[in-house]
mmCIF file of C-alpha atoms in Angstrom:
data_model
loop_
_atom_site.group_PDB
_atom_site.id
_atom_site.type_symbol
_atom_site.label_atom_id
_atom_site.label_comp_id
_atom_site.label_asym_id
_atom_site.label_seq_id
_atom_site.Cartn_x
_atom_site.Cartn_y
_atom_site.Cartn_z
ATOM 1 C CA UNK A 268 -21.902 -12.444 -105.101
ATOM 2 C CA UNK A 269 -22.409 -16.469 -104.974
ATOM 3 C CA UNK A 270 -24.925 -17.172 -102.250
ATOM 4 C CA UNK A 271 -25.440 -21.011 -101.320
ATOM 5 C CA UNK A 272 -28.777 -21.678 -99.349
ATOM 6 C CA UNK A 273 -28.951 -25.498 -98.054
ATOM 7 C CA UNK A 274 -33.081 -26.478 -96.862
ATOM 8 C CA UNK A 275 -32.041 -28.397 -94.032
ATOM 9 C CA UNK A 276 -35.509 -30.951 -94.206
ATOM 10 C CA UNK A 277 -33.076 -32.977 -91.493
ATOM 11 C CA UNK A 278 -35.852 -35.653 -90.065
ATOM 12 C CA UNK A 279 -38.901 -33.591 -91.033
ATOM 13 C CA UNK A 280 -40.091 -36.149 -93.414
ATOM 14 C CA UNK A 281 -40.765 -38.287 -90.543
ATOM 15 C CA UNK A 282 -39.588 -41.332 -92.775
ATOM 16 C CA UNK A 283 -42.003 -40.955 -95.222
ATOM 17 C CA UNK A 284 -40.390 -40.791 -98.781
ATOM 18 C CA UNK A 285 -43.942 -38.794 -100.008
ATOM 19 C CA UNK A 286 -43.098 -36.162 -97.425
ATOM 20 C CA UNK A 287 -39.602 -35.651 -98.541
ATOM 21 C CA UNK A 288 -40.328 -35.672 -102.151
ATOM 22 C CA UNK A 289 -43.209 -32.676 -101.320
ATOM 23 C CA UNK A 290 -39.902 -31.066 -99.206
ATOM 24 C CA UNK A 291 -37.487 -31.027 -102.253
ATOM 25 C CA UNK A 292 -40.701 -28.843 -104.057
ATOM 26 C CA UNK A 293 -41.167 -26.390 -101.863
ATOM 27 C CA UNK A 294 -37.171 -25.964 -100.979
ATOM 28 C CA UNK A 295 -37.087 -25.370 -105.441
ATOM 29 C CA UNK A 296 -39.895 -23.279 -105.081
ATOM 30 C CA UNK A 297 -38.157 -21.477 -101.924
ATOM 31 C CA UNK A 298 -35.075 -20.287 -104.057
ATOM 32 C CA UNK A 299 -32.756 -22.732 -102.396
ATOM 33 C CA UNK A 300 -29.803 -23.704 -103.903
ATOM 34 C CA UNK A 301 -29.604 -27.279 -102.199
ATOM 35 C CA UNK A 302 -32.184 -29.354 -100.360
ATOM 36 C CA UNK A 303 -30.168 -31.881 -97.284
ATOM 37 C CA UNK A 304 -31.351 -34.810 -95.649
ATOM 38 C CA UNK A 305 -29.759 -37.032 -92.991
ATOM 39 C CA UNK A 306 -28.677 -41.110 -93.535
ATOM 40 C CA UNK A 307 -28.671 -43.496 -90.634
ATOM 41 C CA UNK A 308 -29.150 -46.276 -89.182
ATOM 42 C CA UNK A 309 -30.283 -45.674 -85.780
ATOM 43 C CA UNK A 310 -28.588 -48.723 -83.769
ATOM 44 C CA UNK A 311 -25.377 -47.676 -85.359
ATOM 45 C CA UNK A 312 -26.023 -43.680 -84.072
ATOM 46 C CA UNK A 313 -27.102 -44.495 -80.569
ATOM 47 C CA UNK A 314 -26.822 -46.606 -77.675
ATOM 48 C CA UNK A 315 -29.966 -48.169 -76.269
ATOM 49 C CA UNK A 316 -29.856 -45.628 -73.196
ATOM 50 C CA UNK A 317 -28.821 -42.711 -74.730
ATOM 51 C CA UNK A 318 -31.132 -39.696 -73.601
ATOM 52 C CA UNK A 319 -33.040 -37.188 -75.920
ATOM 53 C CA UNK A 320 -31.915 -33.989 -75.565
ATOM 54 C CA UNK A 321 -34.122 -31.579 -73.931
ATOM 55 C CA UNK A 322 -35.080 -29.644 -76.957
ATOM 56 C CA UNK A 323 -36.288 -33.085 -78.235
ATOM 57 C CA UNK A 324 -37.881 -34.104 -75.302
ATOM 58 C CA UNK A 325 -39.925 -30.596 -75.120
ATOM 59 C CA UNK A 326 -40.393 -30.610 -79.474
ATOM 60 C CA UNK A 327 -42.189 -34.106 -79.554
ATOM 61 C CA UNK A 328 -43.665 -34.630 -76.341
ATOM 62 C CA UNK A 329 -43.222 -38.752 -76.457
ATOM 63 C CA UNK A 330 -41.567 -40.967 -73.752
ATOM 64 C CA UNK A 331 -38.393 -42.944 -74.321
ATOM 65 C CA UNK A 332 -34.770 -42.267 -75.449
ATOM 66 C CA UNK A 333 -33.163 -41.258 -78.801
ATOM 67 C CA UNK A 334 -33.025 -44.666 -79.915
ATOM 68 C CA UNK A 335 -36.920 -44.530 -79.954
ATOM 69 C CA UNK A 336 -37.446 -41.180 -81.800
ATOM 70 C CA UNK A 337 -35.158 -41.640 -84.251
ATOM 71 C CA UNK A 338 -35.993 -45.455 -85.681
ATOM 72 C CA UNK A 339 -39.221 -44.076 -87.129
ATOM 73 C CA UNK A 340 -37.239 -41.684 -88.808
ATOM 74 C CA UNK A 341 -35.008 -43.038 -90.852
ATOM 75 C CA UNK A 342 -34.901 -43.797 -94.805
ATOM 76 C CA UNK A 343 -34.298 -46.913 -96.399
ATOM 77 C CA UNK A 344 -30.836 -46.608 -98.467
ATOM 78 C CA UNK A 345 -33.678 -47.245 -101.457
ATOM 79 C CA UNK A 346 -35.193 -43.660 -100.846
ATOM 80 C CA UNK A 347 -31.866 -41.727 -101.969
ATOM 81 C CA UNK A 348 -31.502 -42.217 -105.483
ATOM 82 C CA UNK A 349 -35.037 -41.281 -105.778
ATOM 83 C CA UNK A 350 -34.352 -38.139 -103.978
ATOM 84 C CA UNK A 351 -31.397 -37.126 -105.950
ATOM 85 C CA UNK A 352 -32.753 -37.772 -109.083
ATOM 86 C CA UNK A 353 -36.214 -35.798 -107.659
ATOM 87 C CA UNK A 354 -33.114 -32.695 -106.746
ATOM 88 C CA UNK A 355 -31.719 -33.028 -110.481
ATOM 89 C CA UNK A 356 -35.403 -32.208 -111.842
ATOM 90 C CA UNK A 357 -35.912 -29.241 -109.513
ATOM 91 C CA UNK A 358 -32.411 -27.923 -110.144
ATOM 92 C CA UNK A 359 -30.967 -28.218 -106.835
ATOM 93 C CA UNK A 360 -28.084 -30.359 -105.343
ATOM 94 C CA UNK A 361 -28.855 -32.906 -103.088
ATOM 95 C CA UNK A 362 -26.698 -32.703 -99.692
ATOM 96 C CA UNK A 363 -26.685 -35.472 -96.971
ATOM 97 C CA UNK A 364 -25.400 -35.664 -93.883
ATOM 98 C CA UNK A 365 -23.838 -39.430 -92.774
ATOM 99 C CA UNK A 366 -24.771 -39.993 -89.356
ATOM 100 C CA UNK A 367 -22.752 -43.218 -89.360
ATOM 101 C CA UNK A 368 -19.317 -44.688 -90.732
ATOM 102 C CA UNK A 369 -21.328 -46.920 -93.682
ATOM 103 C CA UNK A 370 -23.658 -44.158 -95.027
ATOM 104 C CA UNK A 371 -20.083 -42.097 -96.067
ATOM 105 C CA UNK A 372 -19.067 -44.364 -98.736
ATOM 106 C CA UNK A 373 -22.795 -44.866 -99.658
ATOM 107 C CA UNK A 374 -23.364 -41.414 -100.596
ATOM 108 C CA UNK A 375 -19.948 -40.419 -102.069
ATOM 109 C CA UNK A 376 -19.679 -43.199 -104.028
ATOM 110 C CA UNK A 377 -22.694 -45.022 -104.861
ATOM 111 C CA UNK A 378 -25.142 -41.738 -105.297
ATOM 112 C CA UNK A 379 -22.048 -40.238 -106.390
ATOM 113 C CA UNK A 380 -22.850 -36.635 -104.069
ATOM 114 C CA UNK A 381 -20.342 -33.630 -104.604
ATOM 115 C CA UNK A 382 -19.878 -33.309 -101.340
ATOM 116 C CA UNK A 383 -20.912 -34.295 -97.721
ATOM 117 C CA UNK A 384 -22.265 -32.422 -94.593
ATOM 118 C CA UNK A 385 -20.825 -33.664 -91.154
ATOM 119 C CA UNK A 386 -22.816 -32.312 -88.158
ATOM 120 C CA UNK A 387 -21.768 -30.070 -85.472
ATOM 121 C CA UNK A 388 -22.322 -33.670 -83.096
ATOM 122 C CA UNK A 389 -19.520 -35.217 -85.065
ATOM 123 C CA UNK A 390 -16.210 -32.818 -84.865
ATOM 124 C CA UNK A 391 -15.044 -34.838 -82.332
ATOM 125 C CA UNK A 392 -15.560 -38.004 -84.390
ATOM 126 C CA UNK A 393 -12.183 -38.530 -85.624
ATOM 127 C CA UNK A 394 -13.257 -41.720 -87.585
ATOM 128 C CA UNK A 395 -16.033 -40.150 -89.289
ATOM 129 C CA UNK A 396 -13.966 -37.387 -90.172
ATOM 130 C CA UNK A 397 -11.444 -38.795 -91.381
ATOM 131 C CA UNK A 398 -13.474 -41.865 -93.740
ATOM 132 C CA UNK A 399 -15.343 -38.683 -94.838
ATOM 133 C CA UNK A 400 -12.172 -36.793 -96.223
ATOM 134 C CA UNK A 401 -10.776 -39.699 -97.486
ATOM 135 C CA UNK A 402 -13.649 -40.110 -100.360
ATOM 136 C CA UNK A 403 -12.056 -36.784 -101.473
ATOM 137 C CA UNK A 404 -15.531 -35.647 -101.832
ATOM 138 C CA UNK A 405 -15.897 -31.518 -100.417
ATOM 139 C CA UNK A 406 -16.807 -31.513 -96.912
ATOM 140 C CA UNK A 407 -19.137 -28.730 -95.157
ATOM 141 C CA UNK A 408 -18.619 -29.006 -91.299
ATOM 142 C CA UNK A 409 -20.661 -27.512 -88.528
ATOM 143 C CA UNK A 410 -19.145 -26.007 -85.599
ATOM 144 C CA UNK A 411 -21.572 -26.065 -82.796
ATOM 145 C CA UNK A 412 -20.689 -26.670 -79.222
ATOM 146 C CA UNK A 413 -17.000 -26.154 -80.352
ATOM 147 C CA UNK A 414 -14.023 -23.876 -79.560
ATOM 148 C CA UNK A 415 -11.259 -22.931 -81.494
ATOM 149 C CA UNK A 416 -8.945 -25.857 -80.679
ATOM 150 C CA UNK A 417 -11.716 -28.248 -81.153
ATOM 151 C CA UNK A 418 -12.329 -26.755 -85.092
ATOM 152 C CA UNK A 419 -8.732 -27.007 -85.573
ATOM 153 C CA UNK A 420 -8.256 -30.641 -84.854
ATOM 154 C CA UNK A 421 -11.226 -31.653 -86.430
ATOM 155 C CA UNK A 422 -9.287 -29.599 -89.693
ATOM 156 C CA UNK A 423 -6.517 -31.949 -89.349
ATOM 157 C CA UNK A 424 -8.758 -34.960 -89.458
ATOM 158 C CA UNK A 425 -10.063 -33.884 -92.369
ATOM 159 C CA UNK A 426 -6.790 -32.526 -93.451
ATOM 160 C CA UNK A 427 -5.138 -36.338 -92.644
ATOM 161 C CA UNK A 428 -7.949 -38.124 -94.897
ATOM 162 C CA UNK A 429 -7.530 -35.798 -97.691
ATOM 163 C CA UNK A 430 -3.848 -36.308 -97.706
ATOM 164 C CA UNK A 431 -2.341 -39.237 -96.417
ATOM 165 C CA UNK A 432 -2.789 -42.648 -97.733
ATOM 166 C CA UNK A 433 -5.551 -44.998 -96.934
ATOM 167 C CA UNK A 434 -3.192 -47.409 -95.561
ATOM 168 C CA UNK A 435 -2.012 -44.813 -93.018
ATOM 169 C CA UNK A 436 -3.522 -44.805 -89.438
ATOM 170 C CA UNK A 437 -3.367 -41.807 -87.689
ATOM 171 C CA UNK A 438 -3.051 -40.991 -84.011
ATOM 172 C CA UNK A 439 -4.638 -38.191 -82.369
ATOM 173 C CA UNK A 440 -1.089 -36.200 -82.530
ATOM 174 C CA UNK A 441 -1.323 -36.423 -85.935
ATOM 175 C CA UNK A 442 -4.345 -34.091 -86.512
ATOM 176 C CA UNK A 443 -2.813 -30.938 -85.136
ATOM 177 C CA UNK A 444 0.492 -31.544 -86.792
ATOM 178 C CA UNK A 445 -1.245 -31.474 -89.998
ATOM 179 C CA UNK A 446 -3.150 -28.532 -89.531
ATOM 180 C CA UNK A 447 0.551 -27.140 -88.823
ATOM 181 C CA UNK A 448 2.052 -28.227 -91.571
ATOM 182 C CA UNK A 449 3.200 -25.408 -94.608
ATOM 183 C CA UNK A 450 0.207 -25.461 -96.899
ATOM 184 C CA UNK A 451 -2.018 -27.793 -95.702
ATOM 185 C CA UNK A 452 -5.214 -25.087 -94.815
ATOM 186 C CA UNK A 453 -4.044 -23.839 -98.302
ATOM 187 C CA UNK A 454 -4.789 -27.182 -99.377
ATOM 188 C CA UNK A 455 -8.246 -27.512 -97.650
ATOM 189 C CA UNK A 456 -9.652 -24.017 -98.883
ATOM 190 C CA UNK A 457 -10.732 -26.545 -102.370
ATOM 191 C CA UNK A 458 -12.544 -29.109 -100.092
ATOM 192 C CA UNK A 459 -13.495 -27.377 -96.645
ATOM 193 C CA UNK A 460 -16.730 -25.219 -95.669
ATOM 194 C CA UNK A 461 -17.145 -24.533 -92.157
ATOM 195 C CA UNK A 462 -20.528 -23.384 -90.766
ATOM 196 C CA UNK A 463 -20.556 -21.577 -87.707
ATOM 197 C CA UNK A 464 -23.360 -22.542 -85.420
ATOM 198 C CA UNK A 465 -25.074 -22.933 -81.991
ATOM 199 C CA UNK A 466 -26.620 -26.294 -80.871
ATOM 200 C CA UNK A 467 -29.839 -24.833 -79.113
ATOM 201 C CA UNK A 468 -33.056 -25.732 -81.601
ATOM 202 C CA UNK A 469 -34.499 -22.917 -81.619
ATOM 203 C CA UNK A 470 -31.908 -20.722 -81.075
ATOM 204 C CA UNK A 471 -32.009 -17.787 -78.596
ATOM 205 C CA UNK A 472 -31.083 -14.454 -81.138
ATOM 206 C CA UNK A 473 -28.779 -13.214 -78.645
ATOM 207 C CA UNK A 474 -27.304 -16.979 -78.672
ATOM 208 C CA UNK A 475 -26.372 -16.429 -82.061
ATOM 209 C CA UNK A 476 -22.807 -15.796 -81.475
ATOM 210 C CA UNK A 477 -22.323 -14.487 -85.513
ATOM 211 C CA UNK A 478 -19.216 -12.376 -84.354
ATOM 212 C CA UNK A 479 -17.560 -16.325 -84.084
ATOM 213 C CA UNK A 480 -17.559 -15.963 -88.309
ATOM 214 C CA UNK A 481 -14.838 -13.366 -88.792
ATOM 215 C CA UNK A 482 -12.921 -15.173 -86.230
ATOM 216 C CA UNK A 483 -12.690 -18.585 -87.504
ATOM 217 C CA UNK A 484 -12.331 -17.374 -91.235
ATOM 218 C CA UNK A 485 -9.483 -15.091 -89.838
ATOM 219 C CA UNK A 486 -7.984 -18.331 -87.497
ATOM 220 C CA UNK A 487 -8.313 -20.988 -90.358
ATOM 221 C CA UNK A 488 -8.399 -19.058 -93.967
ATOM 222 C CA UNK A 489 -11.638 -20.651 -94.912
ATOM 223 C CA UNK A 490 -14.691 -19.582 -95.656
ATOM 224 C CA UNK A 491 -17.570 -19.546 -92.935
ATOM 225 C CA UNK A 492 -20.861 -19.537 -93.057
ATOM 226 C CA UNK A 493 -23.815 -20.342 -90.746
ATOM 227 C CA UNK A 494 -26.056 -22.963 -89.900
ATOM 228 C CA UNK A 495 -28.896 -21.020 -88.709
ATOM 229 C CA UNK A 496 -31.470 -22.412 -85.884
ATOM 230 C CA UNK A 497 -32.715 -18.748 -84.892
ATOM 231 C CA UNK A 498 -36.595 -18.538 -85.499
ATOM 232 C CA UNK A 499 -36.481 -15.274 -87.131
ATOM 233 C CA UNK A 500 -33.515 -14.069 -90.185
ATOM 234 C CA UNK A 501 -31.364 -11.407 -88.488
ATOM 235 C CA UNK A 502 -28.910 -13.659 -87.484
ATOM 236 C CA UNK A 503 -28.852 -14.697 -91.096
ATOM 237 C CA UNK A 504 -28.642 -10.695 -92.121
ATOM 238 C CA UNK A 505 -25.370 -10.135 -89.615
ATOM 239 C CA UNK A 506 -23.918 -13.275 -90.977
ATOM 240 C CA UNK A 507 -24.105 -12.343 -94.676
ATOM 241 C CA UNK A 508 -22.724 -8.682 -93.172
ATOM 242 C CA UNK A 509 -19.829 -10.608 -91.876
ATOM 243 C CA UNK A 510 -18.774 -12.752 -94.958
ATOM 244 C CA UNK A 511 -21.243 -15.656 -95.101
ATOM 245 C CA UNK A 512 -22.007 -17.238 -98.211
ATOM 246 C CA UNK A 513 -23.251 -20.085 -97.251
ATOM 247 C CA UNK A 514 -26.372 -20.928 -94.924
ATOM 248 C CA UNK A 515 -28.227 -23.765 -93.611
ATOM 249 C CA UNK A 516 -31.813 -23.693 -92.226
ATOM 250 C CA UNK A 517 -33.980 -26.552 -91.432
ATOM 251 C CA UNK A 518 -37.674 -26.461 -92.767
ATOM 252 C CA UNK A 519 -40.893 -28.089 -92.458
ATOM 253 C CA UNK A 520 -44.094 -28.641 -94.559
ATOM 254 C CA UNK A 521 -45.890 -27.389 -90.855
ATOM 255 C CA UNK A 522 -44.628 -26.826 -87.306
ATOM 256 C CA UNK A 523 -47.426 -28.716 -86.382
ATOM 257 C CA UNK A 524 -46.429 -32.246 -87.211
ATOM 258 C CA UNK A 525 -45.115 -34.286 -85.024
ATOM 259 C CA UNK A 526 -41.447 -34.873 -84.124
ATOM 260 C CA UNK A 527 -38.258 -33.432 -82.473
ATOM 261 C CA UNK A 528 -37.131 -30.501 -85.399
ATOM 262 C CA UNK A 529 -40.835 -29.210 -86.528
ATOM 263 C CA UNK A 530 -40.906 -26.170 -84.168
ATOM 264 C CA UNK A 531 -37.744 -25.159 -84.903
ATOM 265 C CA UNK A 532 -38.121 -25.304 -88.582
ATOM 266 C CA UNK A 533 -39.271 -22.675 -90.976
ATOM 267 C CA UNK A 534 -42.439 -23.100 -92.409
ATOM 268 C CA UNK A 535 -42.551 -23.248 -96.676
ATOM 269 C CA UNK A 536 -43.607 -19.441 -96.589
ATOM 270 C CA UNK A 537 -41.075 -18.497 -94.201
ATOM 271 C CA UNK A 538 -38.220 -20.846 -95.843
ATOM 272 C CA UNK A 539 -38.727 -18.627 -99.352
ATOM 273 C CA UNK A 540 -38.337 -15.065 -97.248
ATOM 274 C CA UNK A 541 -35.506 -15.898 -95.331
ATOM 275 C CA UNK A 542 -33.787 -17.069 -98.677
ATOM 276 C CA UNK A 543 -35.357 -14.123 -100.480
ATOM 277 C CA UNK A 544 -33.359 -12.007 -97.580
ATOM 278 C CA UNK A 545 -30.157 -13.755 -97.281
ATOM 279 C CA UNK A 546 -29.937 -12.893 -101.163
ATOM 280 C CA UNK A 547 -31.033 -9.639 -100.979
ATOM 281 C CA UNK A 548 -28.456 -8.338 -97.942
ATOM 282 C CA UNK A 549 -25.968 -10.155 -99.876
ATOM 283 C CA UNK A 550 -26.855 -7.990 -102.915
ATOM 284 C CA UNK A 551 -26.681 -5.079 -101.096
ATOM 285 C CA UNK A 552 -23.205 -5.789 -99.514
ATOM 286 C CA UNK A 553 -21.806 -4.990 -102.472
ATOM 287 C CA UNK A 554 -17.989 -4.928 -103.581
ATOM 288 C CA UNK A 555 -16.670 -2.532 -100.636
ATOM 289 C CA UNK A 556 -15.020 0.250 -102.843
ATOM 290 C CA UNK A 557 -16.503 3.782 -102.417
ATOM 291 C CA UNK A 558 -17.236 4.958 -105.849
ATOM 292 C CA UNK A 559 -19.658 6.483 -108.150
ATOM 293 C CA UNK A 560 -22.321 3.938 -109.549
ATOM 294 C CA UNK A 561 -23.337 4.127 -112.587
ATOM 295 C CA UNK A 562 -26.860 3.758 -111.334
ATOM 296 C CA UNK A 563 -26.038 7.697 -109.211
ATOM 297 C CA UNK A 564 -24.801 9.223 -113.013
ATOM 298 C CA UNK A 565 -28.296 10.918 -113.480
ATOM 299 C CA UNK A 566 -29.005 11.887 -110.111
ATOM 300 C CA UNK A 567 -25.430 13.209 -109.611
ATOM 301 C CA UNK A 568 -26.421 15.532 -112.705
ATOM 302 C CA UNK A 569 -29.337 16.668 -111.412
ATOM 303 C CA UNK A 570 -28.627 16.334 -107.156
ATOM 304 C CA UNK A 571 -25.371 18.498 -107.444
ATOM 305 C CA UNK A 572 -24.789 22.423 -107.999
ATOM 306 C CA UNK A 573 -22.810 23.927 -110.614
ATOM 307 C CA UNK A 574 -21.485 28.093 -110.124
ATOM 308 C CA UNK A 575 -23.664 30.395 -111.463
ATOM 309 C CA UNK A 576 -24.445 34.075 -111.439
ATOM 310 C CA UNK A 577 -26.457 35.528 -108.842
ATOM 311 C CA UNK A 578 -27.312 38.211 -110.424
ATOM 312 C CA UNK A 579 -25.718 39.997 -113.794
ATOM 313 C CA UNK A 580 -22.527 40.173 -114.178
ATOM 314 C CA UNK A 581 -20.576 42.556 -116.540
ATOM 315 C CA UNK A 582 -17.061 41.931 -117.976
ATOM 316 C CA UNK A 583 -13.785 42.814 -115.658
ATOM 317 C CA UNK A 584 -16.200 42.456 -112.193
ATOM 318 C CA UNK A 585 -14.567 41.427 -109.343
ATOM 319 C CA UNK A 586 -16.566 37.737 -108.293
ATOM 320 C CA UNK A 587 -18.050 38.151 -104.750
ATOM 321 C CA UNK A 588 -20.315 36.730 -102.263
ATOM 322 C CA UNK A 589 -23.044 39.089 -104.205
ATOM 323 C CA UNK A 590 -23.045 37.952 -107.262
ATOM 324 C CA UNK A 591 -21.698 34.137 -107.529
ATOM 325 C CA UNK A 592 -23.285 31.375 -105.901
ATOM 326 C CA UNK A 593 -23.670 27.551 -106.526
ATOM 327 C CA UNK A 594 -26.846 26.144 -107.972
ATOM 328 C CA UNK A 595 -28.421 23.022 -110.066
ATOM 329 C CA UNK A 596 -27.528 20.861 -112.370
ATOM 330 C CA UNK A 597 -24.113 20.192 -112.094
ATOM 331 C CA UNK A 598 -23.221 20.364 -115.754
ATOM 332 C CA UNK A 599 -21.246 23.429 -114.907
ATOM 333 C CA UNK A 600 -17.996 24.146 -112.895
ATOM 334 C CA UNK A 601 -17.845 22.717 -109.758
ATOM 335 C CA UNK A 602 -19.243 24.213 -106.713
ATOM 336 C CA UNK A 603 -16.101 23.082 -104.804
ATOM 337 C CA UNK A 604 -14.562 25.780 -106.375
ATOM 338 C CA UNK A 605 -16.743 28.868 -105.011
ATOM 339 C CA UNK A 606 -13.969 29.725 -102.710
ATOM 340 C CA UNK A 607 -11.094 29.771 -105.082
ATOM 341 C CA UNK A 608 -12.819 32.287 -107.747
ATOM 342 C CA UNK A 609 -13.667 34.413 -105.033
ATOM 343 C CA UNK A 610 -11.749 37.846 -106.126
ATOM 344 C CA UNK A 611 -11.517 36.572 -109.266
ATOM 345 C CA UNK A 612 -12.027 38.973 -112.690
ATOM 346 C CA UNK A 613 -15.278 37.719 -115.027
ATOM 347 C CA UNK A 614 -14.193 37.061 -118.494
ATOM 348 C CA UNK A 615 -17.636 38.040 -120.056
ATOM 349 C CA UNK A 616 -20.747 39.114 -119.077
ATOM 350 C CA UNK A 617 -22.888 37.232 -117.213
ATOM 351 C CA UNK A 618 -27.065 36.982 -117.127
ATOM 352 C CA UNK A 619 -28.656 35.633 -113.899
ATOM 353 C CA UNK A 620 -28.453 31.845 -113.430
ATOM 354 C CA UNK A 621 -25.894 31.512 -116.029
ATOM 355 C CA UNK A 622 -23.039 29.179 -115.603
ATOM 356 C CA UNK A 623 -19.404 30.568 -114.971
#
């Protein structure tokens, strides 16, 4: 089965291109199938006021609001094709996520990316949804701090970009009606990822929620996977148990450095045995049907009990508990069948251990 790992460096590069370069190495090295980073501007994110989370407030320890963490953090528009063409070499897909309305046609068109990643922050963001959808570009959207109702209008923003004209501007109403519309989810299965997730950095295990992944891939028809901010991989495990494919998990060069993200971020060891994991529960998921592998053939040979003689037989004696009983290999008749020849006549003679 296809498994799709996105190293989530986020802001861990600190705005230092060096840093992110060293990042797309060790998410190669790590197995990972994509490496993302985040485009902004920070005046265009925030406010001036706007308040740091608490997660961010406890993860970097430094005074002032979001507008003041995150301005250090950026990347020049420069930095990009550097790190795409750096993704190319290590033969993994660069993923961004637009934090702001100019970055979308930027990265779709410009760097020419397959497909964009809009935070869990931005479902309710009808206009970046909908500018997002309308580059045509596949879209992977996070679901934190959502309900159902939320996920489904966010759908029909996307669903509205995708398939109404440019020069059509949509109202709110529209959104839902879409999503409502014969075929449309049909329509988005081509273009649409959603990852389930929960907005807590780290996350809590039992604040994992991964039962939400059968029910929005039941609700919507699409596939779900999970944008993991656990510290530890069973949350990841239960995820690919419940149909994930796809998974995001931030990582770091060393929880140590400074900024909001770091201590909620894998370190490189710990990045390459998650994704060794994910894979390998994925693997063992296998294809649901209850069969004989072919791997089982020579154990079932050996593992399984044929009839035999207990003891000599002569031709014309009646089979009985005495003298017939069920032994290995299994290269005889099968021991299912005890009961049956019960009472039955032997059509030869028979030495000890020999098959009936």
């Amino acid at each position: 089965m296809s498994v799709f790992v996105i190293a989530e460096a986020g802001v861990n590069h600190l705005g230092n291109l060096g840093i992110a370069l060293a990042m797309i190495d060790v998410a190669a090295e790590a197995g990972a199938s994509a490496c993302k980073f985040q485009a902004f501007k920070s005046e265009n994110l925030v406010t001036g006021w706007a308040p740091k989370a608490t997660y961010q407030s406890a993860n970097d320890g430094a005074e002032g609001g979001q507008l003041d963490m995150l301005r250090p953090l950026e990347l020049p528009r420069s930095a990009y094709p550097i790190l795409r063409d750096a993704c190319e070499r290590s033969g993994i897909e660069l993923i961004v996520t637009p934090f702001d309305i100019p970055s979308i046609p930027f990265l779709a068109h410009e760097l020419g990316l397959r497909r964009l990643k809009i935070a869990s922050g931005e479902t309710t963001n009808s206009q970046m949804l909908v500018t997002a959808a309308r580059t045509q570009r596949e879209i992977i959207l996070s679901t934190g701090m959502t309900d159902l109702h939320e996920v489904k209008e966010a759908l029909g923003a996307l669903a509205f970009g995708y398939l109404e004209p440019e020069t059509k501007q949509p109202t709110r109403g529209d959104f839902l009606a879409m999503v409502d519309a014969p075929d449309v989810m049909e329509k988005l299965k081509s273009k649409v990822t959603l990852l389930h997730c929960t907005s807590q950095y780290p996350t809590p295990i039992e604040g994992a929620n991964v039962m939400a992944i059968p029910t929005m891939r039941e609700a919507f028809g699409l596939d779900v996977g999970l944008s993991d901010h656990t510290l530890g991989s069973a949350a990841a495990a239960a995820a690919a148990a419940h149909g994930a494919r796809m998974f995001e998990k931030h990582f770091t060069l060393s929880s140590r450095l400074p900024g909001p993200d770091h201590l909620a971020s894998a370190e490189p060891d710990g990045l390459k045995a998650y994704i060794s994991m994910v894979r390998d529960v994925v693997s063992s998921l296998g294809d649901g049907e209850k069969r004989l592998l072919d791997i089982e053939k020579n154990t079932q040979d050996v593992a399984r009990r044929s009839l035999v003689a207990a003891r000599p037989i002569s031709k014309g004696e009646v089979l009985t508990e005495e003298n017939l009983t069920a032994k290995r290999p299994a290269d005889g008749k099968n021991s299912m069948d005890y009961w049956d020849m019960l009472g039955k006549q032997a059509a030869r003679d028979y030495d000890t251990d020999e098959m009936i």
